C-alpha positions as YAML, in Angstrom:
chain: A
units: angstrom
residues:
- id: 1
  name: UNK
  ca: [4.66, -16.29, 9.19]
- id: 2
  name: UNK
  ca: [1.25, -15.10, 8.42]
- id: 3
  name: UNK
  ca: [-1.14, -15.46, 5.87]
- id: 4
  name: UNK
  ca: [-1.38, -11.62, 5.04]
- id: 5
  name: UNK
  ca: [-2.22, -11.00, 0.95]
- id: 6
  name: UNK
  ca: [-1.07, -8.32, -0.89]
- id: 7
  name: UNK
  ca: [-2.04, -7.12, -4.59]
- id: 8
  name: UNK
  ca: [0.37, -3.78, -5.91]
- id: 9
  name: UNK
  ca: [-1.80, -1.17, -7.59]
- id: 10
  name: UNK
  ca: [-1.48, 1.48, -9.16]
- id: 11
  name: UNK
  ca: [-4.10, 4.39, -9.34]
- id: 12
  name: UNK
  ca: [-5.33, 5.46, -12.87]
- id: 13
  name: UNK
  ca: [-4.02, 9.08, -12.71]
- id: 14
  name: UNK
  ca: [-0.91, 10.13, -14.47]
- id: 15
  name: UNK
  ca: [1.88, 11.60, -12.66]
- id: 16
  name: UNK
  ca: [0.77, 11.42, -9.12]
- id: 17
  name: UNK
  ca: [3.10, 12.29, -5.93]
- id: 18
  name: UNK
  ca: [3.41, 8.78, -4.40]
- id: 19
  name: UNK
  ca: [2.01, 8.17, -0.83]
- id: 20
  name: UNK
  ca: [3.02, 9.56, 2.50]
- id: 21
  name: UNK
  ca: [6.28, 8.19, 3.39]
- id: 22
  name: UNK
  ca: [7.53, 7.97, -0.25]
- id: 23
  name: UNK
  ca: [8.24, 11.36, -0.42]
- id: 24
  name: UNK
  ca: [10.75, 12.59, -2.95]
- id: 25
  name: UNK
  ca: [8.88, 9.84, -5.54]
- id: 26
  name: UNK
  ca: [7.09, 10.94, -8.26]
- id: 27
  name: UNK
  ca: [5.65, 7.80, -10.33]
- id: 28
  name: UNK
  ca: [3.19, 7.61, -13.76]
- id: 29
  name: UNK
  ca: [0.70, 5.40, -13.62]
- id: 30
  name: UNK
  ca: [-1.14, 3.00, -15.58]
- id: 31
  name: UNK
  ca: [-4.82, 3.33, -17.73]
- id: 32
  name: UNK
  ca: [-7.84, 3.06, -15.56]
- id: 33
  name: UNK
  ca: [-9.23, -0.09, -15.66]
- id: 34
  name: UNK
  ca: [-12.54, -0.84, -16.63]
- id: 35
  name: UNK
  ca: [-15.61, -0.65, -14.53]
- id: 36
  name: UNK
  ca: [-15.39, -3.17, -11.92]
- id: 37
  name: UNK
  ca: [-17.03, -6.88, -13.22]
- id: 38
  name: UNK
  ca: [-19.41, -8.90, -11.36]
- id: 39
  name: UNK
  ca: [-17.98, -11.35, -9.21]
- id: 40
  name: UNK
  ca: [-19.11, -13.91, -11.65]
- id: 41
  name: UNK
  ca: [-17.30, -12.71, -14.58]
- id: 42
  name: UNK
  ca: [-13.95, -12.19, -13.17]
- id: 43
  name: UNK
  ca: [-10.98, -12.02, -15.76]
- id: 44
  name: UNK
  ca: [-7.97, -13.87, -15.34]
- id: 45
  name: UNK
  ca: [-5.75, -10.50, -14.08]
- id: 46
  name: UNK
  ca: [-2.59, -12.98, -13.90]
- id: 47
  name: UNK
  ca: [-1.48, -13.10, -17.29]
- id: 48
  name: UNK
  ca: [-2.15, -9.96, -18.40]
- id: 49
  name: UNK
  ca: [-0.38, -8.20, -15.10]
- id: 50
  name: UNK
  ca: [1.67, -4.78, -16.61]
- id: 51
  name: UNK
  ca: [4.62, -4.03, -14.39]
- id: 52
  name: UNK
  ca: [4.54, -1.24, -12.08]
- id: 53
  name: UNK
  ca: [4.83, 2.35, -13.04]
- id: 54
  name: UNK
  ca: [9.08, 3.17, -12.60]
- id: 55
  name: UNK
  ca: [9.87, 4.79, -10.46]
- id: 56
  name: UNK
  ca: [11.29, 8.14, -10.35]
- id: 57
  name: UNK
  ca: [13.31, 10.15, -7.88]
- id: 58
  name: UNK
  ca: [12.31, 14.00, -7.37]
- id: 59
  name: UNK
  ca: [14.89, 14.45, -4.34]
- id: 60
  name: UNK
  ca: [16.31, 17.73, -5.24]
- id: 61
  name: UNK
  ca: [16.56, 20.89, -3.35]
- id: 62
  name: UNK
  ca: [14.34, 19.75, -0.24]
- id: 63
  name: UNK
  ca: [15.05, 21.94, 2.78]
- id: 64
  name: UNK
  ca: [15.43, 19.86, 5.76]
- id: 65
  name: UNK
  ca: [14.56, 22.93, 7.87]
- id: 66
  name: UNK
  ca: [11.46, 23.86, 6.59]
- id: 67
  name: UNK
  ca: [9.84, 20.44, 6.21]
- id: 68
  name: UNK
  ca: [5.82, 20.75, 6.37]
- id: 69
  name: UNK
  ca: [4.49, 19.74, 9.58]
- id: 70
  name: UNK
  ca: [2.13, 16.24, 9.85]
- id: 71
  name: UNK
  ca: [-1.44, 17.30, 10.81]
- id: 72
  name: UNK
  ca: [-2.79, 13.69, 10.25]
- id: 73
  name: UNK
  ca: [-1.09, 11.11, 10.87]
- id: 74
  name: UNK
  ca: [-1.66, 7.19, 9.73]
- id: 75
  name: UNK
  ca: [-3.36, 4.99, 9.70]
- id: 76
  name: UNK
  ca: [-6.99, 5.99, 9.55]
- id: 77
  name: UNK
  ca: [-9.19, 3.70, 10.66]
- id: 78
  name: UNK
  ca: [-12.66, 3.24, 8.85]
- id: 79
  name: UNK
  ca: [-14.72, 0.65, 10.66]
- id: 80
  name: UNK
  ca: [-17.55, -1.14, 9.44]
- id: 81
  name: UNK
  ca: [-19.80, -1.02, 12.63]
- id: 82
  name: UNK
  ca: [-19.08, 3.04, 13.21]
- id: 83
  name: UNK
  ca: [-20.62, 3.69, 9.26]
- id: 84
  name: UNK
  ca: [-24.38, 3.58, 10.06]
- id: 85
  name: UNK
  ca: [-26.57, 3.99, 7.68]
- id: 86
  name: UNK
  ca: [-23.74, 4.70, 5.02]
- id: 87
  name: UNK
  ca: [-23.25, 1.05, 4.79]
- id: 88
  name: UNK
  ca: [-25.97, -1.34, 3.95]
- id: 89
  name: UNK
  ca: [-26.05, -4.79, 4.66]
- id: 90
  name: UNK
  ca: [-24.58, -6.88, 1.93]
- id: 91
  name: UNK
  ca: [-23.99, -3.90, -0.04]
- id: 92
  name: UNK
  ca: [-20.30, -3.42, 0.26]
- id: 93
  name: UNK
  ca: [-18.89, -2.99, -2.76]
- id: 94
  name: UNK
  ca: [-21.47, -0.26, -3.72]
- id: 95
  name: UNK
  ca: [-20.09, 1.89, -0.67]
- id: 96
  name: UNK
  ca: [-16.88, 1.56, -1.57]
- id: 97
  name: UNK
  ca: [-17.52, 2.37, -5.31]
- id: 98
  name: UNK
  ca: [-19.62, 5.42, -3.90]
- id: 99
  name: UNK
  ca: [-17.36, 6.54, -1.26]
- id: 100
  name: UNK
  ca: [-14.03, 6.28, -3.86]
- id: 101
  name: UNK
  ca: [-13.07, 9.68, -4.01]
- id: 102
  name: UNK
  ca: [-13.45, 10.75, -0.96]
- id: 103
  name: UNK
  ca: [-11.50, 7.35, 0.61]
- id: 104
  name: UNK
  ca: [-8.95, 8.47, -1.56]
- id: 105
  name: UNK
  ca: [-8.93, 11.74, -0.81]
- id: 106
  name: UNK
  ca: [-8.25, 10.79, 3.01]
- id: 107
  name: UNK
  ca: [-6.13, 8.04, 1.73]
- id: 108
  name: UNK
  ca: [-3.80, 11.16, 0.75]
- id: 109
  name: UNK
  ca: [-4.22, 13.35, 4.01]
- id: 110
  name: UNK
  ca: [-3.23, 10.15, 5.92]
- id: 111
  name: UNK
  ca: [-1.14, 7.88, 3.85]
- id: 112
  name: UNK
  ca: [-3.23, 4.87, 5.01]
- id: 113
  name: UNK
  ca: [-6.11, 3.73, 6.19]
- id: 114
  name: UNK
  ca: [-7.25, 0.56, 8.14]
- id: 115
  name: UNK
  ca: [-10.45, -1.17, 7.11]
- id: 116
  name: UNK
  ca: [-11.87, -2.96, 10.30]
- id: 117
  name: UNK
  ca: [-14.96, -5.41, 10.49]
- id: 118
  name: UNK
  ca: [-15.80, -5.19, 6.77]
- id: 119
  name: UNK
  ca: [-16.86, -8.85, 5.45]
- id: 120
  name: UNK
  ca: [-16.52, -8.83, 1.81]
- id: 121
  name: UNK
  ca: [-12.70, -8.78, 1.88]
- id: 122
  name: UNK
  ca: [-12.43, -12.98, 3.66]
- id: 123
  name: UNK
  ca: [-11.42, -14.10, 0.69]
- id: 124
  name: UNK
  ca: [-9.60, -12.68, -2.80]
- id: 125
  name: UNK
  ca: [-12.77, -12.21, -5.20]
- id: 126
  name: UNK
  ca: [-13.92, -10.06, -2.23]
- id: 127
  name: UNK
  ca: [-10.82, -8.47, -2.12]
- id: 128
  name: UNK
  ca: [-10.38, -8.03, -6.04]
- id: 129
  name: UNK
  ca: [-14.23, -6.62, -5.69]
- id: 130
  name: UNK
  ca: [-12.71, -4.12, -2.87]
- id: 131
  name: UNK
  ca: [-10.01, -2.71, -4.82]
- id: 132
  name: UNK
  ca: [-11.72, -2.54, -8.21]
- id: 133
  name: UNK
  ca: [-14.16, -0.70, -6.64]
- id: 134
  name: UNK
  ca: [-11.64, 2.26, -5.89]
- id: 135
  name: UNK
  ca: [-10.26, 1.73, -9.18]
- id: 136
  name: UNK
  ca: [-7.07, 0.36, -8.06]
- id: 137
  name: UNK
  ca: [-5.02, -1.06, -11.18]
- id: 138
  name: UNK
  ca: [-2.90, -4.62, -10.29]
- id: 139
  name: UNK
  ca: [0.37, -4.60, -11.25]
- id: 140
  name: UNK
  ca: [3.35, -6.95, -11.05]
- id: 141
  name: UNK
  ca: [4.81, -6.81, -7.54]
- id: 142
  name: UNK
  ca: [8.21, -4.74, -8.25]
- id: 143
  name: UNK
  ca: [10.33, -7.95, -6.04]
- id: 144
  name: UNK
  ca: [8.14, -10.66, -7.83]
- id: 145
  name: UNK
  ca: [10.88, -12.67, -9.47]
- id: 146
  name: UNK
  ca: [12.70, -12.70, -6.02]
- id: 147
  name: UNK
  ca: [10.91, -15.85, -4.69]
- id: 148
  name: UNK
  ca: [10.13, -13.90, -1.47]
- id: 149
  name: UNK
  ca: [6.26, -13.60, -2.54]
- id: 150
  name: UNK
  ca: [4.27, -16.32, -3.99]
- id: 151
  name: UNK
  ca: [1.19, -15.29, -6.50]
- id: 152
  name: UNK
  ca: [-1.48, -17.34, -3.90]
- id: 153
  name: UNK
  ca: [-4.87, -15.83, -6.34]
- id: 154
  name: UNK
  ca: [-3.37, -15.80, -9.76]
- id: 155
  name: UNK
  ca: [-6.64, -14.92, -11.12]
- id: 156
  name: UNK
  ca: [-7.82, -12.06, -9.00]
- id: 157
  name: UNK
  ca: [-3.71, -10.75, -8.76]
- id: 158
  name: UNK
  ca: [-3.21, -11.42, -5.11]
- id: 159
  name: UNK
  ca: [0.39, -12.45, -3.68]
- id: 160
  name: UNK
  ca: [1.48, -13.81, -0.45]
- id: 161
  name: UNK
  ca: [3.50, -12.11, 1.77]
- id: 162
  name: UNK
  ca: [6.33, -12.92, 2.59]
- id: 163
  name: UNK
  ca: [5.38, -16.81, 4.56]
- id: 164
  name: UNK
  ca: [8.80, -18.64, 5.17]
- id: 165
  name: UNK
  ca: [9.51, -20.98, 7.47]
- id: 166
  name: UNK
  ca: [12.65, -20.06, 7.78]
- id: 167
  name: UNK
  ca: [12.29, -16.62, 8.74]
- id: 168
  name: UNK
  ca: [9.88, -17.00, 11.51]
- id: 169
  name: UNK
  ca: [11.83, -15.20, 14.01]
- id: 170
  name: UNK
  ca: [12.95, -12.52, 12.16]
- id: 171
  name: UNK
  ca: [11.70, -8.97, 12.00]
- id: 172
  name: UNK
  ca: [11.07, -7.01, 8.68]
- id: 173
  name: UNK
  ca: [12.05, -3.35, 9.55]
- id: 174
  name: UNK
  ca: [10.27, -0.76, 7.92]
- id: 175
  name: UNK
  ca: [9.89, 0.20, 4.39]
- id: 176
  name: UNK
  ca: [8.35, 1.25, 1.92]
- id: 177
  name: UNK
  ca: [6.64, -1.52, -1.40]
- id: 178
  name: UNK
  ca: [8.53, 0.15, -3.87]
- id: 179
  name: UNK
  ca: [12.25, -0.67, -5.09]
- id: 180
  name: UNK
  ca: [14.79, 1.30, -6.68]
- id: 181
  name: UNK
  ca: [13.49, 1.02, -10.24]
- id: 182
  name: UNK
  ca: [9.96, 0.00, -9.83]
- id: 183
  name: UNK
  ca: [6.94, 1.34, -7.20]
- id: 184
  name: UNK
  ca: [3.18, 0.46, -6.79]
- id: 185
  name: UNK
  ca: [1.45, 4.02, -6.68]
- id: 186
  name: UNK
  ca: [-0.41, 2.06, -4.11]
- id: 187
  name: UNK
  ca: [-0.72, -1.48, -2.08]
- id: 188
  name: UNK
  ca: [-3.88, -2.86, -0.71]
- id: 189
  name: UNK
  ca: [-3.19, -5.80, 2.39]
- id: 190
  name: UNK
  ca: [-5.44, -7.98, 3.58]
- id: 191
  name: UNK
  ca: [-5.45, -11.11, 6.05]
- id: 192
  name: UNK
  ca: [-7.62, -14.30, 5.49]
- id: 193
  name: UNK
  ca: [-6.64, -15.68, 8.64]
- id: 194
  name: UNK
  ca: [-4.29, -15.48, 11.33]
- id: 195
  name: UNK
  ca: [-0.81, -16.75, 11.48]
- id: 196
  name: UNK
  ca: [-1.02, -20.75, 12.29]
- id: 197
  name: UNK
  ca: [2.16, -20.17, 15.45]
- id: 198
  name: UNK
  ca: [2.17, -17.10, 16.49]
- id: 199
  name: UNK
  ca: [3.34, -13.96, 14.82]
- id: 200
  name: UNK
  ca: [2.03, -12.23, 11.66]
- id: 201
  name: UNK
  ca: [1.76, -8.68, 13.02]
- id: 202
  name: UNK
  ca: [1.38, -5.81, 10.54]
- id: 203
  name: UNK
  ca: [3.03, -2.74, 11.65]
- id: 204
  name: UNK
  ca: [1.79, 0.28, 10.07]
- id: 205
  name: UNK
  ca: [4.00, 3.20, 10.40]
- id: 206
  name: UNK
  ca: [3.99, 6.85, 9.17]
- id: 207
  name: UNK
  ca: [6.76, 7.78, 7.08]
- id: 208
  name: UNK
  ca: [6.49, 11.73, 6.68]
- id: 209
  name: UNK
  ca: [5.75, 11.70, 10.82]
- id: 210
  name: UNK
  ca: [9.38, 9.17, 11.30]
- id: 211
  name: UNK
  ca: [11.01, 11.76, 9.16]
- id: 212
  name: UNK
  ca: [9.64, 14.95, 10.83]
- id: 213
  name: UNK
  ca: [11.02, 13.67, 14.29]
- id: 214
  name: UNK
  ca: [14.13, 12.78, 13.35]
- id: 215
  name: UNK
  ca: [16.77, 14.89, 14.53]
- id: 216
  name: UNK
  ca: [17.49, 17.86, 11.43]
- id: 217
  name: UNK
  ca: [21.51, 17.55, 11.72]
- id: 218
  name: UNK
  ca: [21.68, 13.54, 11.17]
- id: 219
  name: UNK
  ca: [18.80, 14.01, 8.85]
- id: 220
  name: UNK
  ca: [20.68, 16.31, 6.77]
- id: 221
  name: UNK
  ca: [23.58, 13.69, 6.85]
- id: 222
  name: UNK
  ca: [21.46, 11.44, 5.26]
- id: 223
  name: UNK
  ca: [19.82, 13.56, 2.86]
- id: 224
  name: UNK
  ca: [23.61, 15.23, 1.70]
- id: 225
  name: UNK
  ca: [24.92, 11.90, 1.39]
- id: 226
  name: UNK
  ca: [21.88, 10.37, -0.40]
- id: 227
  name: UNK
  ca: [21.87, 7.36, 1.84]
- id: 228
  name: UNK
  ca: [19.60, 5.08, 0.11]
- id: 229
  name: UNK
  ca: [18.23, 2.21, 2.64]
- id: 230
  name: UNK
  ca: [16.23, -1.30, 1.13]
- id: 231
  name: UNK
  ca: [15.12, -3.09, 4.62]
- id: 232
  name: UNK
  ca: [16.81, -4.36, 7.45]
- id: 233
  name: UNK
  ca: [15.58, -8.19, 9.12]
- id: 234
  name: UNK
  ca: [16.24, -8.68, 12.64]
- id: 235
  name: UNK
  ca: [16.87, -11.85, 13.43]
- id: 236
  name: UNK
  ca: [14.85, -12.24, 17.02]
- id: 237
  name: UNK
  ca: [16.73, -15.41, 17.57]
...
């Protein structure tokens, strides 16, 4: 089990399409938030979480045969050493507060988008500071009264992933952070540090790519029978 953090936001537009890989979701968001605080000054985000936006089904009348093709997949990787003189040293958060729309304008063309060798984001204020800065709203995780994810950074809204003993050897198939009745517009992950016995991988995968190369008659099965699937463990045992 790893040590991988998670904090479900929400982005403070109204009626958004969710991301790739969610498609046939339509969700309303939350108010914006306001402008990010200095580290110093940091509310307490944990008792005053809102749940997530609900979520709502738009699954009608897709053609499976005419399904737009991916041009870019995900993830996108952004690293910190490749940004030149875009990034200044120490100066972080102001790049990603000036860079917002346009990271989340390729955060849509993509559906993800890997930060690599950025060092504000070691620890959760840096995180909070990361996603505040794109104006990310925190919202309850949609499974947190399942037990599965532990609120680690009550203050700064950051959860655990799922870090179990017991489920060490099993693999967590694919999915998306969203459940029947509630969905995050959007989830930020980071890791502090790596997994203490091996493991932790995070697999990234893209959802509207899967679903393009899937073959059209068993996806139509699906799609006519509105198969609905939660996640599957593999027990590696």
């Amino acid at each position: 089990a790893g040590a991988t953090a998670a904090a479900a936001a929400s982005r403070p537009q109204r009626s958004r399409q969710a991301g790739r890989g969610r498609a046939g979701r339509r969700v309303a968001t939350v108010d914006p938030p306001a402008a990010p605080a200095k580290v110093g000054e940091r509310k307490d985000l944990g008792a005053i979480l809102p749940d997530c936006p609900s979520t709502v089904w738009k699954a009608d009348d897709i053609d499976i045969d005419q399904l737009p093709e991916v041009a870019e997949t995900a993830p996108l990787v952004i690293d910190a050493l490749e940004l030149g003189e875009k990034l200044q040293s120490g100066r972080e958060a102001e790049y990603f507060a000036q860079q917002r729309e346009a990271i989340m304008e390729q955060l849509q063309r993509h559906g993800a988008i890997l930060f690599r060798n950025f060092g504000m984001m070691k620890d959760a204020a840096g995180f909070r500071a990361m996603y505040e800065a794109l104006q990310l709203n925190p919202c309850l995780d949609p499974i947190h009264t399942s037990g599965l994810r532990e609120m680690v950074e009550k203050k700064d809204a950051v959860y655990e992933a799922v870090n179990k003993p017991s489920l060490a050897q099993h693999f967590v198939g694919l999915h998306n952070e969203s459940t029947f009745v509630k969905t995050a517009t959007y989830g930020a992950f980071v890791c502090f540090k790596p997994a203490s016995e091996g493991g932790g991988e995070f697999i990234i995968a893209d959802g509207a790519k899967i679903i393009n190369g899937l073959d059209k008659d068993v996806l139509r099965r699906l799609y006519e029978r509105k198969v609905r699937i939660s996640v599957s463990n593999l027990d590696l045992n």
